[in-house]
Amino acid sequence: LFGWKMEQILEQPQLLENVIHPEDRSLWEHHQSHPAGHQDIEIRILTAGGTLEWMEYRCLPLVDRHGQRCGRIATFMNISRRHAAQHRSQALALALEQSPTGIVVTDGNGSILYTNEAFHALRCSSLGAIHSQKLDLFSAEYRDQLPELWQSMSNGETWKGEKVCSADGQQRIVELVVTPVLDQLNEVSHILFLIQDVTRQRQDQQLLQQQHEQLQQLF
């Protein structure tokens, strides 16, 4: 686990303390001086190979027949992969929350598992309304309006398109990107929706097109 031979550890009693990351030594020292029953701790260890690994450390006191503490038995478990996964999950969660694009994640049946703030900020009542924790896009009405979306879904393909919806009494144009997430059996387990308000962009494009046509007529 550490890369050290048993003889090296026996010959250097302080070896373990020396390879603990400096920022974790105070936690280690506190744990060692704490009475039995202290909670497990997670510390970083510099291995003989030069890598820094996260370890979960737990120990139990050893007592003699008089009930006096005479030692301890300790276990170490490498949890570096778990820490890396947690770090990625936290980074992903921050990215989703701070994304300017509305994001919705549902299960294969359309039940909502996650929505970010940007999605709620869209306020597209005809698109973003949630009834019984299901997105309106899963209603029979929308299935009839967007048959190509559901055809792409059944093929396991990403679909991209636009939809006009109402928000705060105004007509808005939103761009939809819908991606099915397939499991090991190649069946849809989750669905990812990306929703972005493109009203301003489409208005600018329309204005540019009108100006272009006017110039053509002029010349």
mmCIF file of C-alpha atoms in Angstrom:
data_model
loop_
_atom_site.group_PDB
_atom_site.id
_atom_site.type_symbol
_atom_site.label_atom_id
_atom_site.label_comp_id
_atom_site.label_asym_id
_atom_site.label_seq_id
_atom_site.Cartn_x
_atom_site.Cartn_y
_atom_site.Cartn_z
ATOM 1 C CA LEU A 1 0.000 0.000 0.000
ATOM 2 C CA PHE A 2 2.793 2.424 0.921
ATOM 3 C CA GLY A 3 5.628 0.849 -1.072
ATOM 4 C CA TRP A 4 7.851 0.417 1.990
ATOM 5 C CA LYS A 5 9.273 -2.913 3.144
ATOM 6 C CA MET A 6 8.411 -4.180 6.593
ATOM 7 C CA GLU A 7 12.068 -3.971 7.650
ATOM 8 C CA GLN A 8 12.185 -0.280 6.739
ATOM 9 C CA ILE A 9 9.114 0.488 8.814
ATOM 10 C CA LEU A 10 10.454 -1.471 11.813
ATOM 11 C CA GLU A 11 13.837 0.225 11.592
ATOM 12 C CA GLN A 12 12.297 3.689 11.274
ATOM 13 C CA PRO A 13 9.471 4.015 13.843
ATOM 14 C CA GLN A 14 8.730 7.592 12.689
ATOM 15 C CA LEU A 15 8.501 6.668 9.023
ATOM 16 C CA LEU A 16 4.701 6.691 8.974
ATOM 17 C CA GLU A 17 4.475 10.145 10.553
ATOM 18 C CA ASN A 18 7.086 11.447 8.104
ATOM 19 C CA VAL A 19 5.156 10.384 5.005
ATOM 20 C CA ILE A 20 1.876 11.970 6.101
ATOM 21 C CA HIS A 21 1.063 15.121 4.160
ATOM 22 C CA PRO A 22 2.049 18.205 6.217
ATOM 23 C CA GLU A 23 -1.499 19.576 6.085
ATOM 24 C CA ASP A 24 -2.870 16.334 7.569
ATOM 25 C CA ARG A 25 -0.362 15.857 10.404
ATOM 26 C CA SER A 26 -2.320 17.900 12.937
ATOM 27 C CA LEU A 27 -5.377 15.734 12.228
ATOM 28 C CA TRP A 28 -3.234 12.605 12.636
ATOM 29 C CA GLU A 29 -1.694 13.808 15.912
ATOM 30 C CA HIS A 30 -5.096 14.742 17.298
ATOM 31 C CA HIS A 31 -6.437 11.311 16.394
ATOM 32 C CA GLN A 32 -3.486 9.549 18.022
ATOM 33 C CA SER A 33 -3.905 11.438 21.282
ATOM 34 C CA HIS A 34 -7.662 11.080 21.379
ATOM 35 C CA PRO A 35 -9.284 8.446 23.608
ATOM 36 C CA ALA A 36 -10.688 5.265 22.078
ATOM 37 C CA GLY A 37 -13.829 5.658 20.025
ATOM 38 C CA HIS A 38 -12.612 8.592 17.967
ATOM 39 C CA GLN A 39 -14.061 8.646 14.448
ATOM 40 C CA ASP A 40 -12.130 7.389 11.437
ATOM 41 C CA ILE A 41 -10.026 9.925 9.547
ATOM 42 C CA GLU A 42 -8.868 10.427 5.969
ATOM 43 C CA ILE A 43 -5.272 11.489 5.382
ATOM 44 C CA ARG A 44 -2.840 11.802 2.482
ATOM 45 C CA ILE A 45 0.221 9.566 2.383
ATOM 46 C CA LEU A 46 3.337 10.016 0.248
ATOM 47 C CA THR A 47 4.243 6.520 -0.945
ATOM 48 C CA ALA A 48 7.729 5.196 -1.648
ATOM 49 C CA GLY A 49 6.950 5.590 -5.342
ATOM 50 C CA GLY A 50 6.425 9.327 -4.929
ATOM 51 C CA THR A 51 2.644 9.332 -5.390
ATOM 52 C CA LEU A 52 0.254 11.048 -3.000
ATOM 53 C CA GLU A 53 -2.570 8.717 -2.005
ATOM 54 C CA TRP A 54 -5.682 9.271 0.097
ATOM 55 C CA MET A 55 -6.005 6.726 2.909
ATOM 56 C CA GLU A 56 -8.876 5.967 5.243
ATOM 57 C CA TYR A 57 -7.413 5.210 8.670
ATOM 58 C CA ARG A 58 -9.237 3.508 11.499
ATOM 59 C CA CYS A 59 -7.973 1.885 14.665
ATOM 60 C CA LEU A 60 -9.151 -0.064 17.684
ATOM 61 C CA PRO A 61 -7.442 -0.074 21.071
ATOM 62 C CA LEU A 62 -5.790 -3.214 22.415
ATOM 63 C CA VAL A 63 -6.203 -3.769 26.143
ATOM 64 C CA ASP A 64 -4.631 -6.255 28.518
ATOM 65 C CA ARG A 65 -6.465 -8.516 30.941
ATOM 66 C CA HIS A 66 -6.659 -5.664 33.426
ATOM 67 C CA GLY A 67 -8.413 -3.446 30.943
ATOM 68 C CA GLN A 68 -5.394 -1.240 30.482
ATOM 69 C CA ARG A 69 -4.646 0.050 27.006
ATOM 70 C CA CYS A 70 -1.460 -1.563 25.719
ATOM 71 C CA GLY A 71 -1.575 -0.800 22.013
ATOM 72 C CA ARG A 72 -3.808 -0.500 18.992
ATOM 73 C CA ILE A 73 -4.625 -2.319 15.780
ATOM 74 C CA ALA A 74 -4.960 -0.091 12.749
ATOM 75 C CA THR A 75 -6.165 -0.497 9.183
ATOM 76 C CA PHE A 76 -5.471 1.611 6.118
ATOM 77 C CA MET A 77 -7.537 1.634 2.934
ATOM 78 C CA ASN A 78 -6.606 3.459 -0.262
ATOM 79 C CA ILE A 79 -9.562 5.695 -1.170
ATOM 80 C CA SER A 80 -7.850 7.846 -3.814
ATOM 81 C CA ARG A 81 -10.273 6.752 -6.538
ATOM 82 C CA ARG A 82 -13.231 7.603 -4.339
ATOM 83 C CA HIS A 83 -11.790 11.045 -3.628
ATOM 84 C CA ALA A 84 -11.163 11.618 -7.334
ATOM 85 C CA ALA A 85 -14.745 10.589 -8.139
ATOM 86 C CA GLN A 86 -16.106 12.918 -5.450
ATOM 87 C CA HIS A 87 -13.980 15.765 -6.797
ATOM 88 C CA ARG A 88 -15.298 15.188 -10.331
ATOM 89 C CA SER A 89 -18.863 15.015 -9.041
ATOM 90 C CA GLN A 90 -18.485 18.285 -7.147
ATOM 91 C CA ALA A 91 -16.948 20.000 -10.171
ATOM 92 C CA LEU A 92 -19.757 18.695 -12.384
ATOM 93 C CA ALA A 93 -22.420 19.844 -9.913
ATOM 94 C CA LEU A 94 -20.952 23.358 -9.844
ATOM 95 C CA ALA A 95 -20.799 23.461 -13.636
ATOM 96 C CA LEU A 96 -24.434 22.371 -13.937
ATOM 97 C CA GLU A 97 -25.672 24.883 -11.372
ATOM 98 C CA GLN A 98 -23.757 27.800 -12.871
ATOM 99 C CA SER A 99 -24.461 26.961 -16.508
ATOM 100 C CA PRO A 100 -26.463 29.656 -18.347
ATOM 101 C CA THR A 101 -28.194 26.848 -20.259
ATOM 102 C CA GLY A 102 -31.288 25.292 -18.746
ATOM 103 C CA ILE A 103 -30.575 21.678 -17.832
ATOM 104 C CA VAL A 104 -33.049 18.933 -16.976
ATOM 105 C CA VAL A 105 -32.287 15.281 -16.287
ATOM 106 C CA THR A 106 -35.089 12.728 -16.191
ATOM 107 C CA ASP A 107 -35.306 8.975 -15.954
ATOM 108 C CA GLY A 108 -36.370 6.940 -18.966
ATOM 109 C CA ASN A 109 -40.055 7.601 -18.212
ATOM 110 C CA GLY A 110 -39.673 11.358 -17.932
ATOM 111 C CA SER A 111 -39.732 11.704 -14.146
ATOM 112 C CA ILE A 112 -37.526 14.660 -13.261
ATOM 113 C CA LEU A 113 -34.365 13.896 -11.316
ATOM 114 C CA TYR A 114 -32.575 17.238 -11.609
ATOM 115 C CA THR A 115 -33.156 20.814 -12.802
ATOM 116 C CA ASN A 116 -30.784 23.772 -12.546
ATOM 117 C CA GLU A 117 -31.531 27.428 -11.816
ATOM 118 C CA ALA A 118 -31.220 28.487 -15.457
ATOM 119 C CA PHE A 119 -34.062 26.142 -16.385
ATOM 120 C CA HIS A 120 -36.410 27.707 -13.842
ATOM 121 C CA ALA A 121 -35.324 31.197 -14.919
ATOM 122 C CA LEU A 122 -36.660 30.507 -18.431
ATOM 123 C CA ARG A 123 -40.258 30.515 -17.103
ATOM 124 C CA CYS A 124 -41.547 28.960 -20.321
ATOM 125 C CA SER A 125 -44.921 27.831 -19.067
ATOM 126 C CA SER A 126 -45.789 25.864 -22.192
ATOM 127 C CA LEU A 127 -42.491 24.026 -22.097
ATOM 128 C CA GLY A 128 -41.046 24.129 -18.606
ATOM 129 C CA ALA A 129 -44.169 23.444 -16.593
ATOM 130 C CA ILE A 130 -43.796 20.440 -14.349
ATOM 131 C CA HIS A 131 -46.857 18.344 -13.590
ATOM 132 C CA SER A 132 -46.537 15.332 -11.291
ATOM 133 C CA GLN A 133 -42.766 15.784 -11.532
ATOM 134 C CA LYS A 134 -42.786 15.155 -15.285
ATOM 135 C CA LEU A 135 -41.733 17.562 -18.002
ATOM 136 C CA ASP A 136 -44.564 18.627 -20.315
ATOM 137 C CA LEU A 137 -42.531 17.385 -23.276
ATOM 138 C CA PHE A 138 -43.594 13.867 -22.290
ATOM 139 C CA SER A 139 -47.287 14.634 -22.692
ATOM 140 C CA ALA A 140 -49.277 13.211 -25.613
ATOM 141 C CA GLU A 141 -49.676 16.753 -27.003
ATOM 142 C CA TYR A 142 -45.945 17.258 -27.392
ATOM 143 C CA ARG A 143 -45.414 13.757 -28.704
ATOM 144 C CA ASP A 144 -47.782 14.640 -31.556
ATOM 145 C CA GLN A 145 -46.121 18.036 -32.146
ATOM 146 C CA LEU A 146 -42.544 16.727 -32.188
ATOM 147 C CA PRO A 147 -42.663 13.223 -33.684
ATOM 148 C CA GLU A 148 -39.076 13.542 -34.963
ATOM 149 C CA LEU A 149 -37.850 14.066 -31.397
ATOM 150 C CA TRP A 150 -39.342 10.807 -30.184
ATOM 151 C CA GLN A 151 -38.161 8.996 -33.303
ATOM 152 C CA SER A 152 -34.605 10.100 -32.517
ATOM 153 C CA MET A 153 -35.094 9.057 -28.906
ATOM 154 C CA SER A 154 -36.191 5.574 -29.891
ATOM 155 C CA ASN A 155 -33.074 5.305 -32.076
ATOM 156 C CA GLY A 156 -30.841 6.404 -29.200
ATOM 157 C CA GLU A 157 -29.833 9.570 -31.059
ATOM 158 C CA THR A 158 -29.530 13.218 -30.000
ATOM 159 C CA TRP A 159 -32.232 15.538 -31.304
ATOM 160 C CA LYS A 160 -31.871 19.290 -31.748
ATOM 161 C CA GLY A 161 -34.643 21.717 -32.590
ATOM 162 C CA GLU A 162 -36.533 24.846 -31.625
ATOM 163 C CA LYS A 163 -39.842 25.471 -29.921
ATOM 164 C CA VAL A 164 -41.915 28.595 -29.378
ATOM 165 C CA CYS A 165 -43.154 28.946 -25.822
ATOM 166 C CA SER A 166 -44.696 31.627 -23.645
ATOM 167 C CA ALA A 167 -42.775 33.280 -20.833
ATOM 168 C CA ASP A 168 -44.135 36.141 -18.726
ATOM 169 C CA GLY A 169 -46.835 36.772 -21.329
ATOM 170 C CA GLN A 170 -44.368 36.973 -24.221
ATOM 171 C CA GLN A 171 -43.512 34.557 -26.989
ATOM 172 C CA ARG A 172 -40.014 33.140 -26.628
ATOM 173 C CA ILE A 173 -37.983 30.881 -28.890
ATOM 174 C CA VAL A 174 -36.028 28.151 -27.131
ATOM 175 C CA GLU A 175 -33.488 25.776 -28.579
ATOM 176 C CA LEU A 176 -33.739 22.183 -27.374
ATOM 177 C CA VAL A 177 -31.045 19.525 -27.376
ATOM 178 C CA VAL A 178 -32.343 16.173 -26.162
ATOM 179 C CA THR A 179 -29.940 13.294 -25.591
ATOM 180 C CA PRO A 180 -30.952 9.801 -24.435
ATOM 181 C CA VAL A 181 -28.513 8.073 -22.086
ATOM 182 C CA LEU A 182 -28.313 4.342 -22.745
ATOM 183 C CA ASP A 183 -27.524 1.663 -20.191
ATOM 184 C CA GLN A 184 -25.533 -1.539 -20.704
ATOM 185 C CA LEU A 185 -28.579 -3.166 -22.295
ATOM 186 C CA ASN A 186 -28.780 -0.316 -24.825
ATOM 187 C CA GLU A 187 -32.030 0.903 -23.298
ATOM 188 C CA VAL A 188 -32.814 4.504 -22.332
ATOM 189 C CA SER A 189 -32.084 4.916 -18.618
ATOM 190 C CA HIS A 190 -31.945 8.730 -18.472
ATOM 191 C CA ILE A 191 -32.658 11.686 -20.722
ATOM 192 C CA LEU A 192 -30.652 14.918 -20.778
ATOM 193 C CA PHE A 193 -32.380 18.139 -21.886
ATOM 194 C CA LEU A 194 -30.475 21.324 -22.707
ATOM 195 C CA ILE A 195 -32.767 24.333 -23.100
ATOM 196 C CA GLN A 196 -31.566 27.773 -24.166
ATOM 197 C CA ASP A 197 -33.458 30.986 -24.915
ATOM 198 C CA VAL A 198 -32.422 32.071 -28.440
ATOM 199 C CA THR A 199 -35.116 34.717 -28.948
ATOM 200 C CA ARG A 200 -32.636 37.595 -29.179
ATOM 201 C CA GLN A 201 -30.388 35.720 -31.627
ATOM 202 C CA ARG A 202 -33.332 34.880 -33.904
ATOM 203 C CA GLN A 203 -34.592 38.461 -33.780
ATOM 204 C CA ASP A 204 -31.129 39.731 -34.730
ATOM 205 C CA GLN A 205 -30.953 37.230 -37.580
ATOM 206 C CA GLN A 206 -34.385 38.296 -38.818
ATOM 207 C CA LEU A 207 -33.403 41.976 -38.648
ATOM 208 C CA LEU A 208 -30.174 41.277 -40.528
ATOM 209 C CA GLN A 209 -32.094 39.374 -43.197
ATOM 210 C CA GLN A 210 -34.562 42.256 -43.581
ATOM 211 C CA GLN A 211 -31.722 44.760 -43.940
ATOM 212 C CA HIS A 212 -30.071 42.536 -46.519
ATOM 213 C CA GLU A 213 -33.282 42.323 -48.563
ATOM 214 C CA GLN A 214 -33.765 46.099 -48.364
ATOM 215 C CA LEU A 215 -30.231 46.664 -49.653
ATOM 216 C CA GLN A 216 -30.836 44.229 -52.488
ATOM 217 C CA GLN A 217 -33.963 46.147 -53.520
ATOM 218 C CA LEU A 218 -32.117 49.458 -53.259
ATOM 219 C CA PHE A 219 -29.345 48.351 -55.627
#
